[in-house]
CSV table of C-alpha atoms in Angstrom, one decimal:
chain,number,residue,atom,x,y,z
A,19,UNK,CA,9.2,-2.4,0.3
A,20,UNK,CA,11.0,-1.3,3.4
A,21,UNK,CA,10.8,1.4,5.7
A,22,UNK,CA,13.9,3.4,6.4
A,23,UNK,CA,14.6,5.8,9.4
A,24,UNK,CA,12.6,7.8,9.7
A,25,UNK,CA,9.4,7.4,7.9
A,26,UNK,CA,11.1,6.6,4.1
A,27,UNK,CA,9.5,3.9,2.0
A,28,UNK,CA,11.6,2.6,-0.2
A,29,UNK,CA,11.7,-0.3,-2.8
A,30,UNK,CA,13.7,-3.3,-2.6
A,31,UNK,CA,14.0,-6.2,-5.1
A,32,UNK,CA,15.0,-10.0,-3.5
A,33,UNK,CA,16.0,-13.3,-3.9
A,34,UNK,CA,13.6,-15.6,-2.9
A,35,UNK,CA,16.2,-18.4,-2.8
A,36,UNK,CA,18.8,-16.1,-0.7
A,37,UNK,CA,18.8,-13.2,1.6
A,38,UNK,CA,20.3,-11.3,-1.2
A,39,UNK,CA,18.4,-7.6,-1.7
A,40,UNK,CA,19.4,-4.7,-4.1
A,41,UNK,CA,17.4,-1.1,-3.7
A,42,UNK,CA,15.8,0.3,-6.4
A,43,UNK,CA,14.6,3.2,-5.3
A,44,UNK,CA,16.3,6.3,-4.0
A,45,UNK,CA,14.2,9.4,-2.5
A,46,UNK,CA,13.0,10.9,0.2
A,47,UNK,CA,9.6,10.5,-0.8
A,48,UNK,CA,7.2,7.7,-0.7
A,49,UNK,CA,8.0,5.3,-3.2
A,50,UNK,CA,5.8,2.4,-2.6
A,51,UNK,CA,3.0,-0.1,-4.1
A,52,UNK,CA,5.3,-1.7,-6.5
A,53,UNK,CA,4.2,-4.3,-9.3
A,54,UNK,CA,6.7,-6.4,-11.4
A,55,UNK,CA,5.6,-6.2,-15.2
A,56,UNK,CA,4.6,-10.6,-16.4
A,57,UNK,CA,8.0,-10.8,-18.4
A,58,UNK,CA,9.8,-9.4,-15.5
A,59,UNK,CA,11.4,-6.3,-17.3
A,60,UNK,CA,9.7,-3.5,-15.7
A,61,UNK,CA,8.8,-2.3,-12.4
A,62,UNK,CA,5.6,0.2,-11.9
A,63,UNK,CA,5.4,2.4,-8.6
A,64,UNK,CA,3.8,5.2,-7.1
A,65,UNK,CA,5.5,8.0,-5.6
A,66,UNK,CA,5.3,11.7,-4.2
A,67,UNK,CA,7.9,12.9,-5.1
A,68,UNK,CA,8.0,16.1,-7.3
A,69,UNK,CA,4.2,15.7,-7.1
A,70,UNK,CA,1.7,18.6,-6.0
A,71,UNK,CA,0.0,18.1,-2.8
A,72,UNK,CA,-3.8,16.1,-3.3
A,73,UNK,CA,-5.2,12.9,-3.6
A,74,UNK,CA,-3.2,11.4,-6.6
A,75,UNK,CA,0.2,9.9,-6.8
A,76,UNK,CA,2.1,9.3,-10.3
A,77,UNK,CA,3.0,6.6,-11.3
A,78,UNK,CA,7.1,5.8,-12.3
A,79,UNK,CA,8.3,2.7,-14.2
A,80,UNK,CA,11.8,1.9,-14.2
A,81,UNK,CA,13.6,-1.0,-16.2
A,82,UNK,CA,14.9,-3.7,-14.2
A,83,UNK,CA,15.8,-6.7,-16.2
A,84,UNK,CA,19.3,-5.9,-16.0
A,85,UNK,CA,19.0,-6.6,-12.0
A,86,UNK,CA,20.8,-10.1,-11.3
A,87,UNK,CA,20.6,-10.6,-7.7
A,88,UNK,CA,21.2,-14.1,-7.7
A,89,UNK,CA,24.2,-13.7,-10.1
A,90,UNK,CA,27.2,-15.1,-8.3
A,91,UNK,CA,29.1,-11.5,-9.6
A,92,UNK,CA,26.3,-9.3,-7.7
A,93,UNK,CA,27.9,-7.1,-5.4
A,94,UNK,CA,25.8,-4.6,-3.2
């Protein structure tokens, strides 16, 4: 998770191996608290966006086994 100007969380997937980094999320909200499913398929997150203002955030999953950052094709 990074923090982009000004104030926007967002979620990046890396390489541990390289500096190599793809986004996955793209909002203006908070998109944050990210966990990777066991087999590595899925991503869970919370967000607020196009949620009603309170003390609960929904949660979004989103597919990522098709990310290959450490595929020698990858291009950002």
């Amino acid at each position: 998770m990074k923090v982009l100007p000004p104030n926007n969380y967002e979620i990046f997937l890396g390489d541990l191996n390289s500096d190599k980094q793809v986004r996955l999320t793209y909002n203006n909200a908070f998109d944050g608290y990210p966990s990777i499913s066991p087999d590595g398929h899925w991503l869970v997150f919370t967000s607020t966006r196009d949620s009603a203002p309170g003390p609960t955030q929904p949660e979004f999953i989103c597919k990522i086994s098709r990310v290959f950052i450490s595929d020698p094709r990858y291009r950002p």
